[in-house]
PDB file of C-alpha atoms and ligand atoms in Angstrom:
ATOM      1  CA  MET A1016     116.692  24.084  57.693  1.00 40.00           C
ATOM      2  CA  PRO A1017     116.031  28.401  57.729  1.00 44.00           C
ATOM      3  CA  ASN A1018     118.872  30.072  59.798  1.00 41.00           C
ATOM      4  CA  PRO A1019     117.249  32.506  62.446  1.00 44.00           C
ATOM      5  CA  SER A1020     119.944  34.612  62.051  1.00 43.00           C
ATOM      6  CA  ASN A1021     119.110  35.869  57.918  1.00 41.00           C
ATOM      7  CA  THR A1022     115.350  36.199  58.669  1.00 45.00           C
ATOM      8  CA  ALA A1023     114.001  39.443  57.818  1.00 47.00           C
ATOM      9  CA  PRO A1024     112.286  41.612  60.290  1.00 56.00           C
ATOM     10  CA  GLY A1025     108.333  41.237  58.946  1.00 76.00           C
ATOM     11  CA  SER A1026     107.893  38.478  58.289  1.00 85.00           C
ATOM     12  CA  GLY A1027     104.962  37.306  58.827  1.00 94.00           C
ATOM     13  CA  PHE A1028     107.011  34.489  61.765  1.00 97.00           C
ATOM     14  CA  ILE A1029     106.090  35.153  64.948  1.00 98.00           C
ATOM     15  CA  ASP A1030     106.723  32.283  68.525  1.00 98.00           C
ATOM     16  CA  LEU A1031     103.629  31.714  71.007  1.00 98.00           C
ATOM     17  CA  HIS A1032     105.739  29.394  73.138  1.00 98.00           C
ATOM     18  CA  SER A1033     109.738  31.204  75.318  1.00 98.00           C
ATOM     19  CA  HIS A1034     111.259  31.705  78.337  1.00 98.00           C
ATOM     20  CA  THR A1035     112.899  33.991  80.417  1.00 97.00           C
ATOM     21  CA  ASN A1036     115.454  32.746  83.307  1.00 95.00           C
ATOM     22  CA  GLU A1037     113.109  34.668  85.217  1.00 95.00           C
ATOM     23  CA  SER A1038     110.623  31.093  85.708  1.00 94.00           C
ATOM     24  CA  ASP A1039     113.809  27.763  84.454  1.00 93.00           C
ATOM     25  CA  GLY A1040     115.210  30.042  80.639  1.00 95.00           C
ATOM     26  CA  THR A1041     118.563  31.192  80.886  1.00 95.00           C
ATOM     27  CA  LEU A1042     117.999  34.909  78.789  1.00 97.00           C
ATOM     28  CA  THR A1043     117.193  37.570  80.791  1.00 97.00           C
ATOM     29  CA  PRO A1044     113.515  39.289  79.468  1.00 98.00           C
ATOM     30  CA  PHE A1045     115.680  41.912  77.800  1.00 98.00           C
ATOM     31  CA  GLU A1046     118.666  39.006  76.241  1.00 98.00           C
ATOM     32  CA  LEU A1047     115.275  37.759  75.331  1.00 98.00           C
ATOM     33  CA  ILE A1048     113.689  40.692  73.319  1.00 98.00           C
ATOM     34  CA  LYS A1049     117.063  41.182  71.421  1.00 98.00           C
ATOM     35  CA  LEU A1050     116.825  37.796  69.940  1.00 98.00           C
ATOM     36  CA  ALA A1051     113.607  38.048  69.083  1.00 98.00           C
ATOM     37  CA  ARG A1052     114.392  41.262  67.022  1.00 97.00           C
ATOM     38  CA  GLN A1053     117.799  39.295  65.593  1.00 96.00           C
ATOM     39  CA  SER A1054     115.703  35.801  64.445  1.00 96.00           C
ATOM     40  CA  GLY A1055     112.682  38.377  62.207  1.00 96.00           C
ATOM     41  CA  LEU A1056     110.256  37.573  64.967  1.00 97.00           C
ATOM     42  CA  ASP A1057     106.867  39.847  64.390  1.00 97.00           C
ATOM     43  CA  ALA A1058     106.156  39.216  67.316  1.00 98.00           C
ATOM     44  CA  LEU A1059     106.993  36.740  71.051  1.00 98.00           C
ATOM     45  CA  ALA A1060     105.362  35.691  73.987  1.00 98.00           C
ATOM     46  CA  ILE A1061     106.400  35.382  77.297  1.00 98.00           C
ATOM     47  CA  THR A1062     104.590  32.128  79.133  1.00 98.00           C
ATOM     48  CA  ASP A1063     106.929  31.791  81.964  1.00 97.00           C
ATOM     49  CA  HIS A1064     105.741  29.511  84.388  1.00 96.00           C
ATOM     50  CA  ASP A1065     103.267  30.111  87.304  1.00 95.00           C
ATOM     51  CA  THR A1066     105.415  34.096  86.729  1.00 96.00           C
ATOM     52  CA  LEU A1067     104.288  37.509  85.056  1.00 97.00           C
ATOM     53  CA  ASN A1068     107.568  38.965  85.891  1.00 96.00           C
ATOM     54  CA  GLY A1069     109.598  38.640  82.605  1.00 97.00           C
ATOM     55  CA  TYR A1070     106.814  39.622  80.151  1.00 97.00           C
ATOM     56  CA  GLU A1071     106.833  42.746  82.105  1.00 97.00           C
ATOM     57  CA  MET A1072     110.639  43.182  82.553  1.00 98.00           C
ATOM     58  CA  ALA A1073     111.242  42.921  78.729  1.00 98.00           C
ATOM     59  CA  ARG A1074     108.191  45.401  77.962  1.00 97.00           C
ATOM     60  CA  PRO A1075     110.116  48.924  77.686  1.00 97.00           C
ATOM     61  CA  GLU A1076     112.636  46.582  75.592  1.00 97.00           C
ATOM     62  CA  ALA A1077     109.906  45.600  73.148  1.00 97.00           C
ATOM     63  CA  LEU A1078     108.382  49.066  73.300  1.00 97.00           C
ATOM     64  CA  ARG A1079     112.388  50.724  72.251  1.00 96.00           C
ATOM     65  CA  ALA A1080     112.652  47.604  69.644  1.00 95.00           C
ATOM     66  CA  GLY A1081     109.159  47.480  68.046  1.00 95.00           C
ATOM     67  CA  LEU A1082     108.954  43.796  69.008  1.00 97.00           C
ATOM     68  CA  ASP A1083     104.902  42.508  69.802  1.00 97.00           C
ATOM     69  CA  LEU A1084     105.203  41.790  72.545  1.00 97.00           C
ATOM     70  CA  VAL A1085     102.407  39.167  73.698  1.00 98.00           C
ATOM     71  CA  CYS A1086     101.248  38.518  77.425  1.00 98.00           C
ATOM     72  CA  GLY A1087     101.276  35.126  78.137  1.00 98.00           C
ATOM     73  CA  ILE A1088     102.407  31.951  81.036  1.00 98.00           C
ATOM     74  CA  GLU A1089     102.035  28.524  81.569  1.00 98.00           C
ATOM     75  CA  LEU A1090      99.947  27.109  83.854  1.00 97.00           C
ATOM     76  CA  ASN A1091     100.735  23.391  86.187  1.00 94.00           C
ATOM     77  CA  THR A1092      97.789  21.431  85.743  1.00 95.00           C
ATOM     78  CA  ARG A1093      96.735  17.648  86.262  1.00 93.00           C
ATOM     79  CA  MET A1094      94.882  15.447  83.854  1.00 92.00           C
ATOM     80  CA  GLY A1095      91.444  14.851  86.644  1.00 83.00           C
ATOM     81  CA  ASP A1096      89.944  13.902  88.705  1.00 71.00           C
ATOM     82  CA  ASP A1097      88.820  10.069  86.482  1.00 68.00           C
ATOM     83  CA  ARG A1098      92.536   9.091  86.492  1.00 59.00           C
ATOM     84  CA  PRO A1099      94.707   7.051  88.420  1.00 56.00           C
ATOM     85  CA  HIS A1100      97.673   8.633  88.014  1.00 59.00           C
ATOM     86  CA  SER A1101      96.414  11.848  87.283  1.00 70.00           C
ATOM     87  CA  ARG A1102      99.017  13.279  84.898  1.00 84.00           C
ATOM     88  CA  SER A1103     100.204  17.284  84.541  1.00 89.00           C
ATOM     89  CA  VAL A1104      98.895  19.012  81.959  1.00 95.00           C
ATOM     90  CA  HIS A1105     101.000  21.845  80.962  1.00 97.00           C
ATOM     91  CA  LEU A1106      97.895  24.861  80.230  1.00 98.00           C
ATOM     92  CA  LEU A1107      99.413  28.185  78.798  1.00 98.00           C
ATOM     93  CA  ALA A1108      97.130  30.871  78.741  1.00 98.00           C
ATOM     94  CA  TYR A1109      97.310  34.748  76.159  1.00 98.00           C
ATOM     95  CA  PHE A1110      96.659  37.819  77.783  1.00 98.00           C
ATOM     96  CA  VAL A1111      95.976  39.278  74.043  1.00 97.00           C
ATOM     97  CA  SER A1112      94.245  42.374  75.551  1.00 87.00           C
ATOM     98  CA  GLY A1113      96.343  43.223  77.714  1.00 84.00           C
ATOM     99  CA  PRO A1114      98.038  41.979  81.327  1.00 86.00           C
ATOM    100  CA  PRO A1115      95.175  40.035  83.802  1.00 94.00           C
ATOM    101  CA  SER A1116      93.954  41.345  86.441  1.00 94.00           C
ATOM    102  CA  GLU A1117      94.225  41.419  90.668  1.00 95.00           C
ATOM    103  CA  ALA A1118      92.900  39.026  91.282  1.00 95.00           C
ATOM    104  CA  PHE A1119      94.715  36.921  89.262  1.00 97.00           C
ATOM    105  CA  ARG A1120      97.474  37.708  90.134  1.00 96.00           C
ATOM    106  CA  LYS A1121      96.457  36.788  93.787  1.00 96.00           C
ATOM    107  CA  TRP A1122      96.264  33.154  92.459  1.00 96.00           C
ATOM    108  CA  LEU A1123      99.427  32.872  90.644  1.00 96.00           C
ATOM    109  CA  GLU A1124     100.889  34.073  94.170  1.00 95.00           C
ATOM    110  CA  GLY A1125      99.097  31.093  95.649  1.00 94.00           C
ATOM    111  CA  GLU A1126     100.286  28.912  93.057  1.00 93.00           C
ATOM    112  CA  ARG A1127     103.766  29.991  93.717  1.00 93.00           C
ATOM    113  CA  GLN A1128     103.707  29.335  97.375  1.00 94.00           C
ATOM    114  CA  GLU A1129     102.523  25.624  96.571  1.00 93.00           C
ATOM    115  CA  ARG A1130     105.742  25.600  93.691  1.00 93.00           C
ATOM    116  CA  ARG A1131     107.864  26.547  97.025  1.00 94.00           C
ATOM    117  CA  MET A1132     106.413  24.070  99.555  1.00 95.00           C
ATOM    118  CA  ARG A1133     106.306  20.915  97.217  1.00 95.00           C
ATOM    119  CA  ASN A1134     110.772  21.965  96.525  1.00 96.00           C
ATOM    120  CA  GLU A1135     110.718  21.180 100.070  1.00 96.00           C
ATOM    121  CA  ARG A1136     109.195  18.038  99.968  1.00 97.00           C
ATOM    122  CA  LEU A1137     111.656  17.026  96.924  1.00 97.00           C
ATOM    123  CA  ALA A1138     114.635  18.303  98.961  1.00 97.00           C
ATOM    124  CA  ALA A1139     113.576  16.335 101.855  1.00 97.00           C
ATOM    125  CA  ARG A1140     112.877  13.073 100.337  1.00 97.00           C
ATOM    126  CA  LEU A1141     116.789  13.954  98.466  1.00 97.00           C
ATOM    127  CA  GLN A1142     118.222  14.350 101.842  1.00 97.00           C
ATOM    128  CA  SER A1143     116.720  11.462 102.775  1.00 96.00           C
ATOM    129  CA  GLN A1144     118.446   9.281  99.843  1.00 95.00           C
ATOM    130  CA  GLY A1145     121.882  10.894 101.436  1.00 95.00           C
ATOM    131  CA  ILE A1146     121.890  13.541  98.681  1.00 97.00           C
ATOM    132  CA  GLU A1147     123.414  16.745  99.999  1.00 97.00           C
ATOM    133  CA  ILE A1148     120.418  19.553  97.890  1.00 97.00           C
ATOM    134  CA  THR A1149     118.881  22.469  99.776  1.00 96.00           C
ATOM    135  CA  VAL A1150     116.311  23.820  99.464  1.00 95.00           C
ATOM    136  CA  GLU A1151     118.224  27.116  99.971  1.00 94.00           C
ATOM    137  CA  GLU A1152     120.161  26.350  97.577  1.00 94.00           C
ATOM    138  CA  VAL A1153     118.370  25.770  94.920  1.00 94.00           C
ATOM    139  CA  GLU A1154     115.993  28.238  95.719  1.00 92.00           C
ATOM    140  CA  ALA A1155     119.142  30.140  95.333  1.00 91.00           C
ATOM    141  CA  ARG A1156     118.584  30.309  91.947  1.00 88.00           C
ATOM    142  CA  GLY A1157     115.733  30.805  90.790  1.00 84.00           C
ATOM    143  CA  ARG A1158     114.788  34.167  90.409  1.00 85.00           C
ATOM    144  CA  SER A1159     110.639  34.525  90.789  1.00 82.00           C
ATOM    145  CA  LEU A1160     111.042  31.006  90.828  1.00 87.00           C
ATOM    146  CA  ALA A1161     112.326  27.712  91.288  1.00 91.00           C
ATOM    147  CA  GLY A1162     111.210  24.416  89.991  1.00 93.00           C
ATOM    148  CA  ARG A1163     112.731  20.777  88.294  1.00 95.00           C
ATOM    149  CA  PRO A1164     115.662  22.088  85.826  1.00 93.00           C
ATOM    150  CA  HIS A1165     117.456  24.081  88.862  1.00 94.00           C
ATOM    151  CA  PHE A1166     117.738  21.125  90.966  1.00 97.00           C
ATOM    152  CA  ALA A1167     118.906  19.296  88.604  1.00 96.00           C
ATOM    153  CA  ARG A1168     121.627  21.194  87.456  1.00 94.00           C
ATOM    154  CA  ILE A1169     122.640  21.578  90.864  1.00 96.00           C
ATOM    155  CA  LEU A1170     122.698  17.181  91.156  1.00 97.00           C
ATOM    156  CA  ILE A1171     124.863  17.573  87.959  1.00 97.00           C
ATOM    157  CA  GLU A1172     127.264  20.133  89.352  1.00 96.00           C
ATOM    158  CA  LYS A1173     127.673  17.747  92.567  1.00 97.00           C
ATOM    159  CA  GLY A1174     127.994  14.515  89.806  1.00 97.00           C
ATOM    160  CA  TYR A1175     124.790  12.413  91.047  1.00 98.00           C
ATOM    161  CA  ALA A1176     123.940  12.841  87.142  1.00 97.00           C
ATOM    162  CA  HIS A1177     125.552  13.974  84.661  1.00 96.00           C
ATOM    163  CA  SER A1178     122.663  15.599  82.216  1.00 94.00           C
ATOM    164  CA  PHE A1179     118.832  16.971  82.689  1.00 93.00           C
ATOM    165  CA  GLU A1180     117.551  13.919  81.343  1.00 94.00           C
ATOM    166  CA  GLU A1181     119.693  11.613  83.717  1.00 97.00           C
ATOM    167  CA  ALA A1182     118.689  14.076  86.801  1.00 97.00           C
ATOM    168  CA  PHE A1183     114.851  13.126  85.648  1.00 96.00           C
ATOM    169  CA  ARG A1184     114.981   9.850  84.835  1.00 96.00           C
ATOM    170  CA  LYS A1185     117.111   8.941  88.900  1.00 97.00           C
ATOM    171  CA  PHE A1186     115.250  12.156  90.879  1.00 97.00           C
ATOM    172  CA  LEU A1187     113.023  13.999  90.212  1.00 96.00           C
ATOM    173  CA  GLY A1188     110.671  12.867  87.176  1.00 94.00           C
ATOM    174  CA  GLU A1189     107.490  11.666  87.661  1.00 87.00           C
ATOM    175  CA  ASP A1190     109.229   7.834  87.792  1.00 89.00           C
ATOM    176  CA  ALA A1191     111.787   8.221  89.652  1.00 94.00           C
ATOM    177  CA  PRO A1192     111.298   6.797  92.993  1.00 93.00           C
ATOM    178  CA  SER A1193     111.890  10.654  95.370  1.00 94.00           C
ATOM    179  CA  PHE A1194     109.541  12.324  92.355  1.00 94.00           C
ATOM    180  CA  VAL A1195     106.991  14.311  94.259  1.00 93.00           C
ATOM    181  CA  PRO A1196     103.701  15.417  92.526  1.00 88.00           C
ATOM    182  CA  ARG A1197     102.856  18.967  93.242  1.00 88.00           C
ATOM    183  CA  GLN A1198      99.225  19.995  94.717  1.00 87.00           C
ATOM    184  CA  SER A1199      97.918  21.279  91.230  1.00 88.00           C
ATOM    185  CA  ARG A1200      94.369  21.692  89.632  1.00 93.00           C
ATOM    186  CA  THR A1201      92.594  19.599  87.461  1.00 94.00           C
ATOM    187  CA  ALA A1202      92.905  21.473  83.930  1.00 96.00           C
ATOM    188  CA  ALA A1203      89.456  22.103  83.330  1.00 96.00           C
ATOM    189  CA  GLU A1204      90.092  24.913  87.103  1.00 96.00           C
ATOM    190  CA  VAL A1205      92.781  26.318  85.186  1.00 97.00           C
ATOM    191  CA  ILE A1206      90.631  26.673  82.218  1.00 98.00           C
ATOM    192  CA  GLY A1207      87.459  28.049  83.900  1.00 98.00           C
ATOM    193  CA  ILE A1208      90.468  30.747  85.985  1.00 97.00           C
ATOM    194  CA  VAL A1209      91.875  31.405  82.449  1.00 98.00           C
ATOM    195  CA  ARG A1210      88.527  32.504  81.480  1.00 97.00           C
ATOM    196  CA  ASP A1211      87.178  34.202  84.231  1.00 95.00           C
ATOM    197  CA  THR A1212      90.163  36.854  83.745  1.00 95.00           C
ATOM    198  CA  GLY A1213      89.937  37.419  80.091  1.00 95.00           C
ATOM    199  CA  GLY A1214      92.775  34.709  78.910  1.00 97.00           C
ATOM    200  CA  ILE A1215      93.385  32.256  76.303  1.00 98.00           C
ATOM    201  CA  PRO A1216      93.868  29.246  78.297  1.00 98.00           C
ATOM    202  CA  VAL A1217      95.934  26.762  74.947  1.00 98.00           C
ATOM    203  CA  ILE A1218      96.780  23.270  75.365  1.00 98.00           C
ATOM    204  CA  ALA A1219     100.679  23.536  75.589  1.00 98.00           C
ATOM    205  CA  HIS A1220     102.593  20.257  74.122  1.00 98.00           C
ATOM    206  CA  PRO A1221     100.102  17.313  73.380  1.00 97.00           C
ATOM    207  CA  VAL A1222     102.511  15.626  72.341  1.00 97.00           C
ATOM    208  CA  ARG A1223     103.102  14.977  75.879  1.00 95.00           C
ATOM    209  CA  LEU A1224      99.481  13.811  77.333  1.00 93.00           C
ATOM    210  CA  GLU A1225     100.406  10.814  75.843  1.00 91.00           C
ATOM    211  CA  LEU A1226      97.292   9.403  75.444  1.00 92.00           C
ATOM    212  CA  ASP A1227      95.829   8.078  72.410  1.00 93.00           C
ATOM    213  CA  ARG A1228      94.240   9.346  70.121  1.00 94.00           C
ATOM    214  CA  ALA A1229      90.469   8.565  71.368  1.00 94.00           C
ATOM    215  CA  GLU A1230      91.253   9.415  75.130  1.00 93.00           C
ATOM    216  CA  GLU A1231      93.505  12.434  73.354  1.00 95.00           C
ATOM    217  CA  ARG A1232      90.125  13.187  71.743  1.00 96.00           C
ATOM    218  CA  THR A1233      87.232  12.273  74.736  1.00 95.00           C
ATOM    219  CA  LEU A1234      89.729  14.483  76.648  1.00 95.00           C
ATOM    220  CA  LEU A1235      90.110  17.086  74.349  1.00 97.00           C
ATOM    221  CA  HIS A1236      86.652  17.454  74.101  1.00 96.00           C
ATOM    222  CA  GLN A1237      85.531  17.599  77.425  1.00 96.00           C
ATOM    223  CA  TYR A1238      88.237  19.685  77.729  1.00 97.00           C
ATOM    224  CA  ARG A1239      86.924  22.342  74.904  1.00 98.00           C
ATOM    225  CA  ASP A1240      83.946  22.084  76.966  1.00 97.00           C
ATOM    226  CA  ALA A1241      84.900  23.521  80.167  1.00 97.00           C
ATOM    227  CA  GLY A1242      85.932  26.549  77.554  1.00 98.00           C
ATOM    228  CA  LEU A1243      89.423  25.735  76.658  1.00 98.00           C
ATOM    229  CA  LEU A1244      89.605  27.341  73.418  1.00 98.00           C
ATOM    230  CA  GLY A1245      93.101  26.782  71.507  1.00 98.00           C
ATOM    231  CA  LEU A1246      95.752  24.254  70.543  1.00 98.00           C
ATOM    232  CA  GLU A1247      99.397  24.113  70.416  1.00 98.00           C
ATOM    233  CA  ILE A1248     100.249  22.347  66.688  1.00 98.00           C
ATOM    234  CA  TYR A1249     103.354  23.615  66.746  1.00 98.00           C
ATOM    235  CA  HIS A1250     105.950  22.652  68.741  1.00 98.00           C
ATOM    236  CA  SER A1251     109.721  22.240  68.942  1.00 98.00           C
ATOM    237  CA  GLU A1252     108.353  18.653  70.006  1.00 98.00           C
ATOM    238  CA  HIS A1253     106.078  17.931  67.068  1.00 98.00           C
ATOM    239  CA  PRO A1254     107.283  16.448  63.984  1.00 97.00           C
ATOM    240  CA  PRO A1255     105.563  17.703  60.933  1.00 95.00           C
ATOM    241  CA  ALA A1256     102.830  14.372  60.844  1.00 96.00           C
ATOM    242  CA  LEU A1257     102.021  15.382  64.200  1.00 97.00           C
ATOM    243  CA  GLN A1258     101.774  19.244  63.211  1.00 98.00           C
ATOM    244  CA  ALA A1259     100.000  17.817  60.859  1.00 97.00           C
ATOM    245  CA  HIS A1260      97.945  15.013  62.809  1.00 98.00           C
ATOM    246  CA  TYR A1261      96.899  18.920  65.985  1.00 98.00           C
ATOM    247  CA  ARG A1262      95.619  21.079  63.067  1.00 98.00           C
ATOM    248  CA  GLN A1263      92.912  18.242  61.972  1.00 98.00           C
ATOM    249  CA  LEU A1264      91.745  17.918  65.626  1.00 97.00           C
ATOM    250  CA  ALA A1265      92.157  22.273  66.467  1.00 98.00           C
ATOM    251  CA  GLU A1266      89.774  22.099  63.465  1.00 98.00           C
ATOM    252  CA  GLU A1267      87.007  19.362  64.395  1.00 97.00           C
ATOM    253  CA  LEU A1268      87.247  20.765  68.190  1.00 97.00           C
ATOM    254  CA  SER A1269      86.643  24.204  66.558  1.00 97.00           C
ATOM    255  CA  LEU A1270      89.828  25.236  68.764  1.00 98.00           C
ATOM    256  CA  MET A1271      92.134  27.895  67.248  1.00 98.00           C
ATOM    257  CA  PRO A1272      95.575  26.893  65.643  1.00 98.00           C
ATOM    258  CA  THR A1273      98.701  28.367  68.386  1.00 98.00           C
ATOM    259  CA  GLY A1274     102.894  27.020  67.752  1.00 98.00           C
ATOM    260  CA  GLY A1275     105.468  28.063  69.720  1.00 98.00           C
ATOM    261  CA  SER A1276     109.418  27.003  69.750  1.00 98.00           C
ATOM    262  CA  ASP A1277     109.363  26.905  73.985  1.00 98.00           C
ATOM    263  CA  PHE A1278     112.897  27.555  73.722  1.00 98.00           C
ATOM    264  CA  HIS A1279     114.554  27.664  77.039  1.00 97.00           C
ATOM    265  CA  GLY A1280     117.869  29.065  76.747  1.00 97.00           C
ATOM    266  CA  SER A1281     121.054  26.783  76.699  1.00 94.00           C
ATOM    267  CA  ILE A1282     119.854  24.196  79.138  1.00 90.00           C
ATOM    268  CA  LYS A1283     117.654  23.568  75.766  1.00 93.00           C
ATOM    269  CA  PRO A1284     120.482  24.034  73.235  1.00 95.00           C
ATOM    270  CA  ASP A1285     118.873  21.427  70.382  1.00 96.00           C
ATOM    271  CA  ILE A1286     115.837  24.380  70.531  1.00 98.00           C
ATOM    272  CA  GLN A1287     115.403  28.151  68.112  1.00 98.00           C
ATOM    273  CA  LEU A1288     113.425  30.023  68.890  1.00 98.00           C
ATOM    274  CA  GLY A1289     111.229  31.823  66.095  1.00 98.00           C
ATOM    275  CA  THR A1290     112.242  27.880  64.594  1.00 98.00           C
ATOM    276  CA  GLY A1291     112.441  24.541  67.728  1.00 98.00           C
ATOM    277  CA  MET A1292     114.023  21.303  67.007  1.00 98.00           C
ATOM    278  CA  ASN A1293     115.758  21.311  63.174  1.00 96.00           C
ATOM    279  CA  GLY A1294     113.320  23.711  61.899  1.00 97.00           C
ATOM    280  CA  ASN A1295     110.238  22.118  62.567  1.00 97.00           C
ATOM    281  CA  VAL A1296     107.900  25.386  64.173  1.00 98.00           C
ATOM    282  CA  ARG A1297     107.210  28.563  61.548  1.00 97.00           C
ATOM    283  CA  VAL A1298     104.420  29.808  62.811  1.00 98.00           C
ATOM    284  CA  PRO A1299     102.383  32.166  60.978  1.00 98.00           C
ATOM    285  CA  ALA A1300     101.627  35.711  62.250  1.00 97.00           C
ATOM    286  CA  ALA A1301      98.006  34.651  60.998  1.00 97.00           C
ATOM    287  CA  PHE A1302      97.685  32.432  64.496  1.00 98.00           C
ATOM    288  CA  LEU A1303      97.674  36.125  66.682  1.00 98.00           C
ATOM    289  CA  GLN A1304      95.588  37.689  64.319  1.00 97.00           C
ATOM    290  CA  ARG A1305      92.903  35.246  64.963  1.00 97.00           C
ATOM    291  CA  LEU A1306      93.956  34.673  69.319  1.00 98.00           C
ATOM    292  CA  ARG A1307      92.929  38.346  69.014  1.00 97.00           C
ATOM    293  CA  ALA A1308      89.969  38.686  67.026  1.00 97.00           C
ATOM    294  CA  ALA A1309      88.305  35.670  69.356  1.00 94.00           C
ATOM    295  CA  VAL A1310      88.665  38.713  71.671  1.00 83.00           C
TER     296      VAL A1310
HETATM  297  P1  AMP B2708     108.847  22.078  87.560  1.00 52.53           P
HETATM  298  O1  AMP B2708     107.790  23.289  86.611  1.00 52.53           O
HETATM  299  O2  AMP B2708     110.086  23.149  88.338  1.00 52.53           O
HETATM  300  O3  AMP B2708     107.972  21.648  88.319  1.00 52.53           O
HETATM  301  O4  AMP B2708     109.351  21.507  86.326  1.00 52.53           O
HETATM  302  C1  AMP B2708     109.480  21.572  85.298  1.00 52.53           C
HETATM  303  C2  AMP B2708     110.380  21.596  84.217  1.00 52.53           C
HETATM  304  O5  AMP B2708     111.359  20.440  83.813  1.00 52.53           O
HETATM  305  C3  AMP B2708     109.478  21.194  83.055  1.00 52.53           C
HETATM  306  O6  AMP B2708     109.288  22.652  82.346  1.00 52.53           O
HETATM  307  C4  AMP B2708     110.281  21.120  81.576  1.00 52.53           C
HETATM  308  O7  AMP B2708     110.933  22.354  81.325  1.00 52.53           O
HETATM  309  C5  AMP B2708     112.096  19.764  82.753  1.00 52.53           C
HETATM  310  N1  AMP B2708     111.403  18.795  82.535  1.00 52.53           N
HETATM  311  C6  AMP B2708     110.088  18.020  83.140  1.00 52.53           C
HETATM  312  N2  AMP B2708     110.420  16.329  82.642  1.00 52.53           N
HETATM  313  C7  AMP B2708     112.212  16.588  82.409  1.00 52.53           C
HETATM  314  C8  AMP B2708     112.672  15.994  81.515  1.00 52.53           C
HETATM  315  N3  AMP B2708     111.685  14.214  81.746  1.00 52.53           N
HETATM  316  N4  AMP B2708     113.495  15.817  81.603  1.00 52.53           N
HETATM  317  C9  AMP B2708     114.320  17.518  80.739  1.00 52.53           C
HETATM  318  N5  AMP B2708     113.544  18.287  81.404  1.00 52.53           N
HETATM  319  C10 AMP B2708     112.516  17.454  82.248  1.00 52.53           C
HETATM  320 FE1   FE B2709     110.578  25.279  81.462  1.00 52.53          FE
HETATM  321 FE1   FE B2710     106.089  22.402  78.918  1.00 52.53          FE
HETATM  322 ZN1   ZN B2711     106.883  26.262  78.324  1.00 52.53          ZN
END
C-alpha cells in the first residue's frame, strides 16, 4: 500500500475529487492544500458539493505552496424522467480554464436554496418521528452549506444512531422512511448547464448508479449525447476490476478518464487523499493534461 507521506513532490500523481469543510469534508481549505503538498500530489481539484467557496479560499495557499489547484464542483442530479425511482447521479464539473461565469454562480445559489428547503423538510419529518433535531442546529454545523452528513453527526451525538452507516440506513438514506428527496434536475440538463459555462462534466463514482452493464452503457451513451465529456475511473469505491471496466467503457464511449479519492477527512477515515482506500487510487497527471487539452 503506497504511503502518501513517502511520495516525493513531482510524483506525477494528482487527485481530482476532494471535499473541504465548506461542504461536508472536515479539513479547512488551507489544511487540505497542506495535506496535498505533504502527500506529494502535483495537482488537486477541490470538488465541494454545490459551492466554490472552498476552492476560492484555498487559492492563496495553493499558489504559495506551488500546488496546481483545479476549480471543481460536485452537483446533485437525478437519472432522468423515464425511470420510476429517478435515482440520484453525482456530476463533477471541472473549470480548467478559469472559474465559471456569474450566471452559473447564480444558478448555484438556487441549488443551495433548494438544499436548505430539503433540510427543513427533512428536519420536520424527523421531528414527526419524535426525534429532537432542528434545522437551525444542522445549518450551524455547515459552513457554506449543510447536508445529510451534518444531520448524521447530530443523530450520532444524540444517541439516535451509532454510526454514519446506521444514521443513513435508519433516517437519512434513500431507503429510510424519513428520506426526503432533493428536487434536482436531470443529469442531462445539468450536463448542458455545465457545458454552457465552459465546464467539463464528468460522471462521479459510476459504481453508485447501481445499474447492470447494459443499462449503464445505455445511460452513459445518452449522457454523452447530452454533452458529457468524462467518466471517473479511479475512485475509493472502485476496486481494480471495476477501474478496468470503466476505463474500457470510457474509451469505447470517447469519454475522458478522470479519478480521485473523494477525500472527506475524518468523517470517512478509511479514505486517504491521493491514494483512496487501501491504495486503490493512483491518478496520473496525464488525466489532467487531457482535460486541459480538451478546452
Ligand atoms: P446531501 O448532499 O446532503 O444529500 O448528502 C449527500 C452526502 O451524504 C454524500 O455526498 C455522502 O457524503 C453522504 N452519504 C450519502 N449516502 C450515505 C450513506 N449511505 N452512508 C454514509 N454517507 C452517505
Ligand atoms: Fe460528500
Ligand atoms: Fe459523490
Ligand atoms: Zn464527492
